[in-house]
Amino acid sequence: MLERGKRVKDLKLASMIVTASEMGKMDRRTIEEIGIPGVVLMESAARGAASFFLEVIPDLPKRRITVVAGSGNNAGDGFVLARIFHSRGVPVRVVCLRSPGQLKGDALANFQILEKIKVPVFVWDEGKDFDAQWHWIQESDAIIDAILGTGLNSEVRGIYRKIIDGMNSLSVPVLAVDIPSGLDASTGTPLGTAVRATATATFAFPKIGHVMDPGPDYTGKLRVVDIGIPSIVAEAAQINRWWMDAHFLSGWLKPRRPDVHKGNAGHVAVLAGSRGKTGAATLICQGASRVGSGLVTLFVPFSLNPILEVKLTEAMTYPIAETDIQSPAQAALPEILNFLDGKQALAVGPGISLHPETQELVKALVQQSPCPMILDADALTIFAQDPELLKQANVPLILTPHPGEMARLIQDSPQAVQRDRLGVAAEFSRRYGVILVLKGYRTLVAAPDGRMAINGSGNPAMASGGMGDTLTGMIAGFVAQGYEPFQAACLGVYIHGAAADRYMHGVATRGLLASDILEEIPRVIGSLESDAG
Ligand SMILES: NC(=O)C1=CN([C@@H]2O[C@H](COP(=O)(O)OP(=O)(O)OC[C@H]3O[C@@H](n4cnc5c(N)ncnc54)[C@H](O)[C@@H]3O)[C@@H](O)[C@H]2O)[C@H](O)CC1
Ligand SMILES: [K+]
C-alpha cells in the first residue's frame, strides 16, 4: 500500500507520481534555484527512511545491519543511514561496491564523515574472489540497499548483478533506499535484475516504478518520505500524472443540494444486452443508480424486455427493435435519438453482440448522440476495425477496454499493451480525443490533454465477470451527474475498486460477485464525502 508522509501539504501534489527525470529536475531546482543544499535533502531523506525502516522492522537496532552502497547519491543516502544507526549504537557496517574515489559531492562528504566516526567500511574488490568477500553481506540480519536509485541508466551487469541476485537469495530483509536497485523508476521494469525489497522508502513523490507492474513485486511496502521539496517547485514541474486514492479524490464529490430530486440528478440511458447477456445490462443500470443517478433507462431488445422488467426494479426499460439474434437493431436509432434528448449520459456495449445491424446502430449513435457516451465491451470491438470513426463523435467519449479489447483497438497483442500500459493508454487517448480507461491491475484513466490517473484501489477478487459492466454504469452515472468526463472516469474507477476492497476486506482473494459491490458503493462515497469534511 502507498503510505503518505506525515506532512501532506497539498493533496494533489501528494498524489503526484513521477518519473526519475522529473524527480531529478525537482531535486536540482530545489538545490540550485531555491537554495536548499543537497546534503540537507539527503539528511532528510535518510532520517525519514530510518524511521520508516524502524516501523517495518521494530527490532532493527538489534540486528547486524549492512548498508550496500553504489557510487552516487543513493549511496549517499545509505551513508547517512549508516551514521544514524551507528549513532544509536547499532552494529552497522558499509560495503562499497565502487571505490570511494569515485564518490563525489554530497555522497563523498557523507562517506568522509563515516570514516571520521569509524563506521566499519569494506570496499569490494572485483579483482578478488567473490566468495571470500561475500560474508561481509551474508553475515547481516538486515540489508539496506543503497546501490542504485533514480540514477539507474543501463542494464545491471557484473558485480552489481551478482550482489543483487545474492541479496535476493538471502532470507534477510532488504530495505531499499528510494527505489529497489535495478528497478527502472520510470517504468517499473527491472533492468536485468532488481532487489526484491521488504520495504522501500522513497523521497518526495512515488515513482511510476513503484506502482506499475511488476514494480510493486520489488518495492514491497512503500512509504513516501517528505524531504521538503517546496510546493512551488512541484507545481512548476506541471506533472499531470497522479496516484488515485482517497487523498486525490477528496473534495471532488459535489455536495447534494437539499432540494435535489430524481429529475435533476442525472438521467442515464443504457444500450446493452442481447439473448443470454441480460446480466450485463442489469449490472450497468445498477452501477449507475448506485453512484447517485436520478433515473436510469435501459434500451432493451423487444423480446428480452419481460426478462429485464423482472431483473430491474429501480431502472426503467425501453423495448426497441431487435435483430434475428435478439440484439439491438439499426431500426431502433430514431427512437433512441429521440429519447436521448435531455438525457445526460449514454452507456453502450456490454452484451449487445457484434451483429452487423447492431454495429451500424452503435456507429450511428457515436456520430449523432446528443449526450456523452461510455463505450465498453462489444461497442469497443466494433471500433477496433476502424478507431478513426471515434473522431466523428460530437460529444465526449469514455472508453473502458480491458487489455484484450485495448489490443484489438490498436491492432496489437495484449502482451504489447501490458508492456507499456501508460504509453498505450496515453497515446490512444491523445490520438482519438477520448478518455481511455485501461482496466486491469492499476487501472489507468488517460485524458487527451495528457492527464493520467493510476488507480490505487481494487484487489484480485475483482477478476470475475460483470465487474466491468458495473464500472461502466458507475462512470455513466457520474457523467450524468455533471462530472467532467476525466473526473467521472476517475471517480468510477476508484470507487469501484474501493467498494470491492471494502466488501472483501478480511474475506478472501476470490469469490466476489460483481453485484456484491453495489451495496458498498454508497459506503465508499460516504467516506469520500466525510473526508471532504
Ligand atoms: N529525490 C530526492 O529529492 C533526493 C534523492 N536523492 C538520492 O539520489 C539518488 C539519485 O542519485 P544519482 O547520483 O543521480 O544516481 P544513483 O545514486 O541512483 O546511481 C549512482 C550511479 O550509478 C551508476 N549507474 C547507473 N546505472 C548503473 C548500472 N546499471 N550499473 C552500474 N552502475 C550504474 C551511474 O553512474 C549513477 O550515477 C536518488 O535515488 C536518491 O536516493 C538524494 O540523496 C536526496 C534527495
Ligand atoms: K536503492
Coordinates of C-alpha atoms and ligand atoms in Angstrom, one line a residue:
M1 CA 0.0 0.0 0.0
L2 CA 1.2 3.5 -0.7
E3 CA 1.6 5.3 2.7
R4 CA 1.7 9.0 2.9
G5 CA 4.4 11.0 4.6
K6 CA 3.3 12.7 7.8
R7 CA 3.0 16.2 6.4
V8 CA 0.7 16.2 3.4
K9 CA 0.7 19.8 2.3
D10 CA -1.2 19.8 -1.0
L11 CA -3.3 16.8 -1.6
K12 CA -3.0 17.0 -5.3
L13 CA 0.8 17.3 -5.1
A14 CA 1.0 14.5 -2.6
S15 CA -0.7 12.3 -5.2
M16 CA 1.7 13.0 -8.0
I17 CA 3.5 10.1 -9.5
V18 CA 6.8 11.0 -11.2
T19 CA 9.5 9.6 -13.4
A20 CA 13.2 9.5 -12.5
S21 CA 13.9 12.5 -14.7
E22 CA 11.0 14.6 -13.3
M23 CA 12.3 13.9 -9.8
G24 CA 15.8 14.7 -10.7
K25 CA 14.7 18.1 -12.2
M26 CA 12.8 18.9 -9.0
D27 CA 15.9 18.0 -6.9
R28 CA 18.1 20.2 -9.0
R29 CA 15.7 23.2 -8.9
T30 CA 15.3 22.8 -5.2
I31 CA 19.1 22.8 -4.7
E32 CA 20.2 25.3 -7.4
E33 CA 17.4 27.8 -7.6
I34 CA 15.7 27.6 -4.2
G35 CA 19.0 27.0 -2.3
I36 CA 18.2 24.0 -0.1
P37 CA 21.6 22.3 0.0
G38 CA 21.6 18.7 -1.4
V39 CA 23.1 17.4 1.9
V40 CA 20.0 18.8 3.7
L41 CA 17.8 16.8 1.3
M42 CA 20.0 13.8 1.8
E43 CA 19.8 14.1 5.6
S44 CA 16.0 14.5 5.5
A45 CA 15.7 11.5 3.1
A46 CA 17.8 9.3 5.3
R47 CA 16.1 10.3 8.5
G48 CA 12.7 9.7 7.0
A49 CA 13.8 6.4 5.7
A50 CA 15.3 5.4 9.1
S51 CA 12.1 6.0 10.9
F52 CA 10.1 4.1 8.3
F53 CA 12.5 1.2 8.4
L54 CA 12.2 1.1 12.2
E55 CA 8.4 0.9 11.8
V56 CA 8.7 -2.0 9.3
I57 CA 11.3 -3.9 11.4
P58 CA 11.0 -2.7 15.1
D59 CA 13.9 -4.8 16.3
L60 CA 16.2 -3.3 13.6
P61 CA 18.5 -1.8 16.2
K62 CA 19.3 -5.2 17.5
R63 CA 20.3 -6.5 14.1
R64 CA 23.6 -6.5 12.3
I65 CA 22.8 -4.0 9.5
T66 CA 24.9 -3.9 6.3
V67 CA 24.5 -0.9 4.0
V68 CA 25.4 -1.9 0.5
A69 CA 26.3 1.2 -1.4
G70 CA 26.9 2.2 -5.0
S71 CA 28.6 5.3 -6.3
G72 CA 26.0 8.1 -6.4
N73 CA 23.6 10.0 -4.1
N74 CA 21.6 6.8 -3.5
A75 CA 24.8 5.6 -1.8
G76 CA 25.0 9.0 -0.1
D77 CA 21.6 8.3 1.5
G78 CA 22.9 5.0 2.6
F79 CA 25.9 6.6 4.2
V80 CA 23.7 8.9 6.2
L81 CA 21.6 5.9 7.3
A82 CA 24.7 4.1 8.4
R83 CA 25.6 7.2 10.5
I84 CA 22.1 7.4 12.0
F85 CA 22.2 3.7 13.1
H86 CA 25.8 3.9 14.2
S87 CA 25.0 6.9 16.4
R88 CA 22.3 4.8 18.1
G89 CA 24.9 2.1 18.9
V90 CA 23.6 -0.3 16.1
P91 CA 26.3 -2.7 14.8
V92 CA 26.1 -1.2 11.3
R93 CA 28.7 -1.5 8.5
V94 CA 29.0 -0.4 5.0
V95 CA 30.0 -2.4 1.9
C96 CA 31.0 -0.1 -1.0
L97 CA 30.7 -1.7 -4.4
R98 CA 32.7 1.0 -6.0
S99 CA 36.0 2.6 -4.9
P100 CA 35.3 5.7 -2.6
G101 CA 37.5 7.6 -5.1
Q102 CA 34.5 7.5 -7.5
L103 CA 32.3 9.3 -4.9
K104 CA 31.6 13.0 -5.3
G105 CA 29.6 15.8 -3.8
D106 CA 27.1 15.0 -1.0
A107 CA 27.8 11.3 -1.2
L108 CA 31.6 11.8 -0.7
A109 CA 31.0 14.3 2.1
N110 CA 28.9 11.7 3.9
F111 CA 31.4 8.9 3.2
Q112 CA 34.2 11.0 4.8
I113 CA 32.1 11.6 7.9
L114 CA 31.7 7.8 8.2
E115 CA 35.5 7.4 8.1
K116 CA 35.9 10.0 10.8
I117 CA 33.3 8.4 13.1
K118 CA 34.9 5.0 12.5
V119 CA 32.0 3.2 10.9
P120 CA 33.4 -0.1 9.5
V121 CA 33.6 0.2 5.7
F122 CA 34.5 -2.6 3.4
V123 CA 35.4 -1.8 -0.2
W124 CA 34.5 -4.6 -2.6
D125 CA 37.4 -5.6 -4.8
E126 CA 36.2 -7.1 -8.1
G127 CA 39.7 -8.5 -8.6
K128 CA 39.4 -10.7 -5.6
D129 CA 37.4 -13.9 -5.0
F130 CA 33.7 -13.2 -4.7
D131 CA 33.1 -15.9 -2.0
A132 CA 35.9 -14.6 0.1
Q133 CA 34.2 -11.2 0.3
W134 CA 30.5 -12.2 0.2
H135 CA 30.5 -12.8 4.0
W136 CA 30.5 -9.0 4.5
I137 CA 27.0 -9.0 3.2
Q138 CA 25.9 -12.5 4.1
E139 CA 26.6 -12.0 7.8
S140 CA 23.8 -9.5 8.1
D141 CA 20.4 -9.6 9.8
A142 CA 19.2 -6.7 7.7
I143 CA 20.5 -5.1 4.5
I144 CA 20.0 -1.5 3.4
D145 CA 20.0 -1.3 -0.4
A146 CA 21.8 2.0 -1.4
I147 CA 23.3 0.7 -4.6
L148 CA 21.2 2.4 -7.3
G149 CA 18.3 4.8 -7.2
T150 CA 16.9 7.1 -9.9
G151 CA 20.3 7.3 -11.5
L152 CA 20.0 3.8 -12.9
N153 CA 20.8 4.2 -16.6
S154 CA 21.5 0.8 -18.1
E155 CA 21.1 -2.9 -17.6
V156 CA 22.6 -4.2 -14.3
R157 CA 25.6 -6.4 -15.0
G158 CA 28.7 -7.8 -13.5
I159 CA 29.3 -7.4 -9.8
Y160 CA 26.2 -5.3 -9.2
R161 CA 24.1 -8.1 -10.7
K162 CA 25.9 -10.9 -8.7
I163 CA 25.5 -9.0 -5.5
I164 CA 21.8 -8.0 -6.1
D165 CA 21.0 -11.6 -7.0
G166 CA 22.9 -12.7 -3.9
M167 CA 21.0 -10.4 -1.7
N168 CA 17.7 -11.7 -3.2
S169 CA 18.8 -15.2 -2.4
L170 CA 19.4 -14.5 1.3
S171 CA 16.5 -14.8 3.7
V172 CA 17.3 -11.4 5.1
P173 CA 15.0 -8.4 4.9
V174 CA 16.3 -5.8 2.4
L175 CA 15.3 -2.2 2.9
A176 CA 15.5 -0.2 -0.3
V177 CA 16.6 3.5 -0.4
D178 CA 14.4 5.4 -2.8
I179 CA 13.9 2.6 -5.4
P180 CA 14.9 -1.1 -5.3
S181 CA 18.3 -1.2 -7.1
G182 CA 17.9 -2.3 -10.7
L183 CA 14.3 -1.3 -10.9
D184 CA 13.6 1.4 -13.5
A185 CA 12.0 4.2 -11.5
S186 CA 10.2 5.4 -14.7
T187 CA 8.5 2.2 -15.8
G188 CA 8.6 -0.5 -13.0
T189 CA 10.7 -2.8 -15.1
P190 CA 13.8 -4.5 -13.7
L191 CA 16.8 -3.8 -15.9
G192 CA 18.5 -7.2 -15.8
T193 CA 17.8 -7.8 -12.2
A194 CA 16.4 -5.9 -9.2
V195 CA 16.4 -6.0 -5.5
R196 CA 13.3 -7.6 -4.0
A197 CA 12.8 -5.3 -1.1
T198 CA 10.8 -5.9 2.1
A199 CA 10.1 -2.2 2.1
T200 CA 11.1 0.9 0.2
A201 CA 11.4 4.5 1.5
T202 CA 11.1 6.9 -1.5
F203 CA 11.6 10.6 -1.4
A204 CA 9.2 13.4 -2.1
F205 CA 6.9 11.6 -4.6
P206 CA 6.2 8.0 -5.5
K207 CA 7.7 7.0 -8.9
I208 CA 6.0 5.2 -11.6
G209 CA 8.3 2.3 -11.0
H210 CA 6.9 1.8 -7.5
V211 CA 3.3 1.3 -8.6
M212 CA 3.3 -0.1 -12.2
D213 CA 3.6 -3.8 -12.6
P214 CA 6.0 -5.5 -11.9
G215 CA 7.4 -2.7 -9.7
P216 CA 5.3 -3.5 -6.6
D217 CA 6.8 -7.0 -6.6
Y218 CA 10.2 -5.4 -6.0
T219 CA 9.1 -2.4 -3.9
G220 CA 7.4 -4.1 -1.0
K221 CA 5.8 -1.8 1.5
L222 CA 6.2 1.8 0.2
R223 CA 6.5 5.0 2.3
V224 CA 6.7 8.4 0.6
V225 CA 9.1 10.4 2.8
D226 CA 8.6 14.2 2.7
I227 CA 12.0 15.8 2.3
G228 CA 10.8 19.3 1.9
I229 CA 10.7 19.8 -1.8
P230 CA 8.9 23.2 -1.9
S231 CA 5.4 23.0 -3.4
I232 CA 6.4 25.9 -5.7
V233 CA 8.9 23.5 -7.3
A234 CA 6.4 20.7 -7.5
E235 CA 3.8 22.9 -9.0
A236 CA 6.2 24.3 -11.6
A237 CA 7.1 20.7 -12.6
Q238 CA 3.5 20.5 -14.1
I239 CA 3.2 16.8 -13.5
N240 CA -0.2 15.6 -14.6
R241 CA 0.1 12.0 -13.5
W242 CA -1.5 11.1 -10.2
W243 CA -2.0 8.2 -7.9
M244 CA -5.7 7.7 -7.4
D245 CA -6.6 7.3 -3.7
A246 CA -9.0 9.0 -1.3
H247 CA -6.4 11.9 -0.9
F248 CA -6.5 12.5 -4.6
L249 CA -10.3 12.4 -4.9
S250 CA -11.1 14.2 -1.8
G251 CA -13.2 17.3 -2.5
W252 CA -14.2 16.1 -5.9
L253 CA -17.7 14.9 -4.9
K254 CA -20.1 17.8 -5.1
P255 CA -22.4 18.1 -2.1
R256 CA -26.0 17.1 -2.8
R257 CA -28.4 20.0 -2.7
P258 CA -31.2 19.5 -0.2
D259 CA -33.8 20.1 -2.9
V260 CA -32.3 17.7 -5.4
H261 CA -34.8 15.3 -7.0
K262 CA -34.7 12.3 -9.4
G263 CA -35.4 14.6 -12.3
N264 CA -32.3 16.8 -11.8
A265 CA -29.8 14.2 -10.5
G266 CA -28.9 12.9 -14.0
H267 CA -30.6 10.5 -16.3
V268 CA -28.5 7.7 -17.7
A269 CA -29.5 5.8 -20.8
V270 CA -28.1 2.4 -21.4
L271 CA -27.9 0.3 -24.6
A272 CA -26.9 -3.2 -23.5
G273 CA -27.8 -6.8 -23.6
S274 CA -28.9 -9.4 -26.1
R275 CA -30.0 -13.0 -25.8
G276 CA -28.2 -14.6 -22.9
K277 CA -26.5 -11.4 -22.0
T278 CA -29.2 -9.7 -19.8
G279 CA -27.0 -9.8 -16.7
A280 CA -24.6 -7.2 -18.2
A281 CA -27.4 -4.8 -18.8
T282 CA -28.7 -5.3 -15.3
L283 CA -25.3 -4.5 -13.7
I284 CA -24.8 -1.4 -15.7
C285 CA -28.1 0.0 -14.6
Q286 CA -27.5 -0.9 -11.0
G287 CA -24.0 0.6 -11.1
A288 CA -25.4 3.9 -12.5
S289 CA -28.1 4.0 -9.8
R290 CA -25.7 3.2 -7.0
V291 CA -23.5 6.3 -7.7
G292 CA -26.4 8.6 -7.4
S293 CA -28.0 9.0 -10.8
G294 CA -31.6 10.2 -10.5
L295 CA -33.0 8.0 -13.3
V296 CA -31.8 5.1 -15.5
T297 CA -33.4 3.8 -18.6
L298 CA -32.3 0.7 -20.4
F299 CA -32.9 0.2 -24.2
V300 CA -33.5 -3.5 -24.5
P301 CA -34.3 -5.7 -27.5
F302 CA -38.1 -6.1 -27.5
S303 CA -38.3 -9.8 -26.8
L304 CA -36.0 -9.5 -23.8
N305 CA -38.0 -6.8 -22.2
P306 CA -40.1 -9.0 -20.0
I307 CA -36.9 -10.5 -18.6
L308 CA -35.3 -7.2 -17.7
E309 CA -38.6 -5.9 -16.2
V310 CA -38.2 -8.7 -13.8
K311 CA -34.4 -8.2 -13.2
L312 CA -34.6 -4.5 -12.8
T313 CA -36.6 -2.5 -10.2
E314 CA -35.2 1.0 -10.0
A315 CA -34.3 1.3 -13.7
M316 CA -36.9 1.7 -16.4
T317 CA -36.8 -0.3 -19.7
Y318 CA -37.5 0.9 -23.2
P319 CA -38.1 -2.0 -25.6
I320 CA -36.5 -1.5 -29.0
A321 CA -36.4 -3.2 -32.4
E322 CA -34.2 -6.3 -32.5
T323 CA -32.3 -8.4 -34.9
D324 CA -32.7 -12.1 -35.7
I325 CA -30.4 -12.8 -32.7
Q326 CA -32.3 -10.6 -30.3
S327 CA -29.7 -7.8 -30.3
P328 CA -30.4 -4.1 -30.8
A329 CA -31.4 -3.4 -34.4
Q330 CA -30.5 -0.4 -36.6
A331 CA -34.2 0.5 -36.9
A332 CA -34.1 1.5 -33.2
L333 CA -31.9 4.5 -34.0
P334 CA -34.6 7.2 -34.4
E335 CA -36.4 6.2 -31.2
I336 CA -33.2 6.1 -29.3
L337 CA -32.0 9.5 -30.5
N338 CA -35.4 11.0 -29.8
F339 CA -35.3 9.6 -26.2
L340 CA -31.7 10.8 -25.6
D341 CA -32.8 14.4 -25.9
G342 CA -32.5 15.9 -22.4
K343 CA -30.6 12.9 -21.1
Q344 CA -27.1 13.2 -19.7
A345 CA -25.2 10.1 -20.5
L346 CA -25.4 7.0 -22.8
A347 CA -23.6 3.8 -21.8
V348 CA -23.3 1.3 -24.7
G349 CA -21.8 -2.1 -25.2
P350 CA -21.9 -4.9 -22.8
G351 CA -23.7 -7.9 -24.3
I352 CA -25.1 -6.1 -27.4
S353 CA -23.3 -8.5 -29.8
L354 CA -21.4 -7.9 -33.0
H355 CA -24.4 -8.4 -35.3
P356 CA -23.8 -6.2 -38.4
E357 CA -27.0 -4.2 -37.7
T358 CA -26.1 -3.6 -34.1
Q359 CA -22.7 -2.4 -35.3
E360 CA -24.2 0.1 -37.6
L361 CA -26.5 1.3 -34.8
V362 CA -23.6 1.9 -32.4
K363 CA -21.6 3.7 -35.1
A364 CA -24.6 6.0 -35.9
L365 CA -25.0 6.7 -32.2
V366 CA -21.4 7.8 -31.8
Q367 CA -22.0 10.2 -34.7
Q368 CA -25.3 11.5 -33.6
S369 CA -25.7 11.1 -29.8
P370 CA -26.5 14.4 -28.1
C371 CA -25.0 13.3 -24.8
P372 CA -21.6 11.9 -23.7
M373 CA -21.1 8.2 -24.3
I374 CA -19.4 5.4 -22.4
L375 CA -18.3 2.6 -24.7
D376 CA -17.5 -0.8 -23.3
A377 CA -17.2 -4.4 -24.4
D378 CA -18.8 -5.1 -27.8
A379 CA -19.0 -1.4 -28.5
L380 CA -15.2 -1.3 -28.3
T381 CA -14.7 -4.3 -30.6
I382 CA -17.0 -2.5 -33.1
F383 CA -14.5 0.3 -33.3
A384 CA -11.4 -1.9 -33.3
Q385 CA -11.7 -2.2 -37.1
D386 CA -11.7 1.5 -37.6
P387 CA -10.9 3.6 -34.5
E388 CA -10.9 6.7 -36.7
L389 CA -14.7 6.6 -36.5
L390 CA -14.4 7.7 -32.9
K391 CA -13.4 11.1 -34.1
Q392 CA -16.8 11.6 -35.6
A393 CA -18.4 12.0 -32.2
N394 CA -19.7 15.4 -31.3
V395 CA -19.8 14.5 -27.6
P396 CA -17.2 13.3 -25.1
L397 CA -16.4 9.6 -25.3
I398 CA -15.1 7.4 -22.4
L399 CA -13.8 4.0 -23.5
T400 CA -13.2 1.3 -20.9
P401 CA -11.2 -1.5 -22.5
H402 CA -9.6 -4.4 -20.7
P403 CA -6.1 -5.3 -22.1
G404 CA -7.6 -7.6 -24.7
E405 CA -10.0 -5.0 -26.0
M406 CA -7.2 -2.4 -26.0
A407 CA -5.1 -4.8 -28.1
R408 CA -7.8 -5.0 -30.7
L409 CA -8.2 -1.2 -30.7
I410 CA -4.5 -0.8 -31.5
Q411 CA -4.2 -3.9 -33.7
D412 CA -1.5 -5.3 -31.4
S413 CA -1.2 -8.1 -28.7
P414 CA -2.4 -7.9 -25.1
Q415 CA 1.2 -8.5 -24.1
A416 CA 2.3 -5.4 -26.0
V417 CA -0.4 -3.4 -24.2
Q418 CA 0.7 -4.7 -20.8
R419 CA 4.3 -4.0 -21.5
D420 CA 3.6 -0.3 -21.8
R421 CA 0.2 0.4 -20.2
L422 CA 0.9 4.1 -19.6
G423 CA 2.2 4.7 -23.1
V424 CA -0.6 2.8 -24.9
A425 CA -3.4 4.5 -22.8
A426 CA -1.9 8.0 -23.2
E427 CA -1.3 7.7 -26.9
F428 CA -4.7 6.3 -27.8
S429 CA -6.4 8.9 -25.7
R430 CA -4.5 11.7 -27.3
R431 CA -4.8 10.3 -30.8
Y432 CA -8.6 9.8 -30.8
G433 CA -9.5 12.5 -28.3
V434 CA -11.2 10.1 -25.9
I435 CA -11.0 9.4 -22.2
L436 CA -9.4 6.0 -22.1
V437 CA -9.9 3.7 -19.0
L438 CA -7.4 0.9 -19.4
K439 CA -8.6 -1.7 -16.9
G440 CA -6.5 -4.3 -15.1
Y441 CA -4.1 -4.2 -12.2
R442 CA -3.7 -0.5 -11.5
T443 CA -6.4 0.7 -13.9
L444 CA -5.4 3.8 -15.8
V445 CA -7.5 6.8 -16.7
A446 CA -6.0 8.8 -19.6
A447 CA -7.2 12.1 -21.0
P448 CA -6.4 13.7 -24.4
D449 CA -4.7 16.6 -22.7
G450 CA -2.1 14.3 -21.1
R451 CA -3.7 13.9 -17.7
M452 CA -3.1 10.4 -16.3
A453 CA -4.5 8.8 -13.1
I454 CA -3.3 5.4 -11.8
N455 CA -5.8 3.6 -9.6
G456 CA -4.7 2.5 -6.2
S457 CA -7.9 0.7 -5.2
G458 CA -9.1 -2.8 -6.1
N459 CA -8.0 -6.4 -5.5
P460 CA -7.6 -9.7 -7.2
A461 CA -11.1 -10.9 -6.2
M462 CA -12.4 -8.5 -8.9
A463 CA -11.3 -10.9 -11.6
S464 CA -14.8 -12.1 -12.3
G465 CA -17.4 -11.5 -15.0
G466 CA -19.6 -8.5 -14.7
M467 CA -17.2 -6.2 -12.8
G468 CA -16.6 -4.2 -16.0
D469 CA -20.4 -3.8 -16.6
T470 CA -20.8 -2.4 -13.1
L471 CA -17.9 0.0 -13.7
T472 CA -19.4 1.2 -17.0
G473 CA -22.6 2.0 -15.2
M474 CA -20.8 3.9 -12.4
I475 CA -18.8 6.0 -14.8
A476 CA -22.0 6.8 -16.8
G477 CA -23.7 7.7 -13.5
F478 CA -21.0 10.3 -12.6
V479 CA -21.1 11.7 -16.2
A480 CA -24.9 12.1 -15.8
Q481 CA -24.5 14.0 -12.6
G482 CA -22.4 16.5 -14.4
Y483 CA -18.8 15.5 -13.6
E484 CA -16.2 16.3 -16.2
P485 CA -15.5 13.1 -18.1
F486 CA -12.0 12.6 -16.7
Q487 CA -13.2 13.1 -13.2
A488 CA -16.3 10.9 -13.8
A489 CA -14.0 8.1 -15.0
C490 CA -11.6 8.6 -12.0
L491 CA -14.5 8.6 -9.5
G492 CA -16.0 5.5 -11.1
V493 CA -12.7 3.6 -11.3
Y494 CA -11.5 4.4 -7.7
I495 CA -14.9 3.9 -6.0
H496 CA -15.5 0.6 -8.0
G497 CA -12.2 -0.8 -6.6
A498 CA -12.6 0.6 -3.1
A499 CA -16.1 -0.9 -2.9
A500 CA -14.6 -4.3 -3.8
D501 CA -11.9 -3.7 -1.2
R502 CA -14.5 -2.9 1.5
Y503 CA -16.6 -6.0 0.7
M504 CA -13.6 -8.4 0.6
H505 CA -11.7 -6.9 3.5
G506 CA -10.5 -9.8 5.6
V507 CA -12.6 -12.2 3.5
A508 CA -10.7 -13.8 0.6
T509 CA -8.9 -13.2 -2.7
R510 CA -11.7 -14.7 -4.7
G511 CA -15.5 -15.3 -4.6
L512 CA -16.5 -11.7 -5.2
L513 CA -19.5 -11.2 -7.4
A514 CA -20.0 -8.0 -9.4
S515 CA -23.3 -7.5 -7.7
D516 CA -21.7 -7.8 -4.3
I517 CA -20.1 -4.4 -4.6
L518 CA -23.2 -2.5 -5.4
E519 CA -24.2 -2.0 -1.7
E520 CA -20.7 -1.0 -0.8
I521 CA -20.6 1.9 -3.3
P522 CA -22.6 4.4 -1.2
R523 CA -20.4 3.5 1.8
V524 CA -17.3 4.4 -0.1
I525 CA -18.9 7.5 -1.4
G526 CA -19.8 8.3 2.2
S527 CA -16.2 8.0 3.3
L528 CA -15.1 10.3 0.5
E529 CA -17.8 12.8 1.4
S530 CA -16.7 12.8 5.1
D531 CA -13.0 13.1 4.0
A532 CA -14.0 16.3 2.2
G533 CA -15.3 17.5 5.6
Ligands
LIG1 N1 14.5 12.5 -4.7 C1 15.3 13.4 -3.9 O1 14.8 14.5 -3.7 C2 16.6 13.1 -3.5 C3 17.2 11.9 -4.0 N2 18.5 11.6 -3.5 C4 19.1 10.3 -3.8 O2 19.8 10.4 -5.0 C5 19.6 9.3 -5.8 C6 19.9 9.6 -7.3 O3 21.3 9.8 -7.2 P1 22.2 9.7 -8.5 O4 23.6 10.1 -8.1 O5 21.6 10.5 -9.6 O6 22.2 8.2 -9.0 P2 22.2 6.8 -8.3 O7 22.8 7.0 -6.9 O8 20.9 6.3 -8.4 O9 23.2 6.0 -9.2 C7 24.6 6.1 -9.0 C8 25.4 5.9 -10.2 O10 25.3 4.5 -10.6 C9 25.7 4.5 -12.0 N3 24.9 3.5 -12.6 C10 23.7 3.8 -13.3 N4 23.2 2.6 -13.8 C11 24.1 1.6 -13.5 C12 24.1 0.2 -13.7 N5 23.2 -0.4 -14.4 N6 25.2 -0.5 -13.2 C13 26.2 0.2 -12.5 N7 26.2 1.5 -12.2 C14 25.1 2.2 -12.7 C15 25.6 5.8 -12.6 O11 26.9 6.3 -12.8 C16 24.9 6.6 -11.5 O12 25.3 7.9 -11.4 C17 18.1 9.0 -5.6 O13 17.8 7.7 -5.9 C18 18.0 9.2 -4.1 O14 18.4 8.1 -3.4 C19 19.2 12.5 -2.7 O15 20.1 11.9 -1.9 C20 18.2 13.1 -1.7 C21 17.2 13.9 -2.5
K2 K 18.4 1.6 -3.9

